[in-house]
C-alpha positions as a printed Julia matrix, in Angstrom:
87×3 Matrix{Float64}:
  88.89  86.2    65.71
  90.16  82.88   67.06
  93.61  84.35   67.66
  92.13  87.21   69.71
  90.05  84.78   71.75
  93.1   82.58   72.34
  95.23  85.56   73.41
  92.5   86.83   75.71
  92.15  83.44   77.37
  95.92  83.12   77.71
  96.09  86.55   79.37
  93.33  85.62   81.83
  95.14  82.38   82.7
  98.43  84.2    83.31
  96.78  86.88   85.46
  94.91  84.28   87.51
  98.17  82.42   88.14
  99.9   85.61   89.26
  97.09  86.39   91.71
  97.33  82.9    93.23
 101.1   83.22   93.62
 100.68  86.43   95.62
  98.1   84.97   97.99
  99.65  84.53  101.42
  99.09  81.99  104.13
  96.59  83.32  106.7
  99.22  83.11  109.45
 102.28  84.08  107.41
 103.41  86.6   110.02
 103.35  83.92  112.73
 105.47  81.62  110.58
 107.9   84.4   109.78
 108.11  85.35  113.47
 108.91  81.76  114.4
 111.65  81.63  111.79
 113.15  84.92  112.99
 112.86  84.05  116.69
 114.59  80.72  116.21
 117.34  82.42  114.22
 117.71  85.12  116.89
 117.84  82.48  119.64
 120.65  80.66  117.83
 122.56  83.9   117.28
 122.14  84.94  120.91
 123.17  81.53  122.24
 126.33  81.61  120.14
 127.23  85.15  121.22
 130.17  85.4   123.59
 128.87  88.65  125.12
 126.25  88.68  127.88
 124.87  92.06  126.75
 125.04  93.73  130.14
 123.37  90.83  131.89
 120.37  90.74  129.54
 121.31  87.67  127.53
 119.67  85.1   129.81
 116.42  87.06  130.16
 116.3   87.61  126.4
 116.76  83.88  125.78
 113.9   83.12  128.19
 111.64  85.67  126.5
 112.46  84.27  123.05
 111.77  80.74  124.3
 108.39  81.83  125.72
 107.45  83.62  122.48
 108.34  80.55  120.4
 106.32  78.34  122.72
 103.24  80.57  122.46
 103.43  80.76  118.66
 103.83  76.98  118.52
 100.7   76.6   120.66
  98.72  79.05  118.49
  99.65  77.29  115.27
  99.08  73.82  116.74
  95.64  74.92  117.95
  94.82  76.13  114.44
  96.01  72.8   113.0
  98.95  74.39  111.23
 102.58  73.26  111.17
 104.84  74.79  113.78
 108.13  74.71  111.89
 108.03  78.32  110.79
 109.17  79.37  107.36
 110.69  82.56  106.03
 108.05  84.65  104.3
 110.31  87.4   103.04
 113.53  87.57  101.0
């Protein structure tokens, strides 16, 4: 009886821990977007090609998107560093 109770409690503890690990930050997409935008900006800045004259406008658009996400997260009291949220 005690062994069954112990095993049941252990299983509940493991399942509760797994559920907590899968819980995501409420703004995880914003953080991931920041990470990806900053990576894309770096890649675009290092590119030797001007992509048919679109490079400069793309850099400006990326800069504006990063700025807006920074403002959103700062307003919500969150960090603005951005972190990868996928593999």
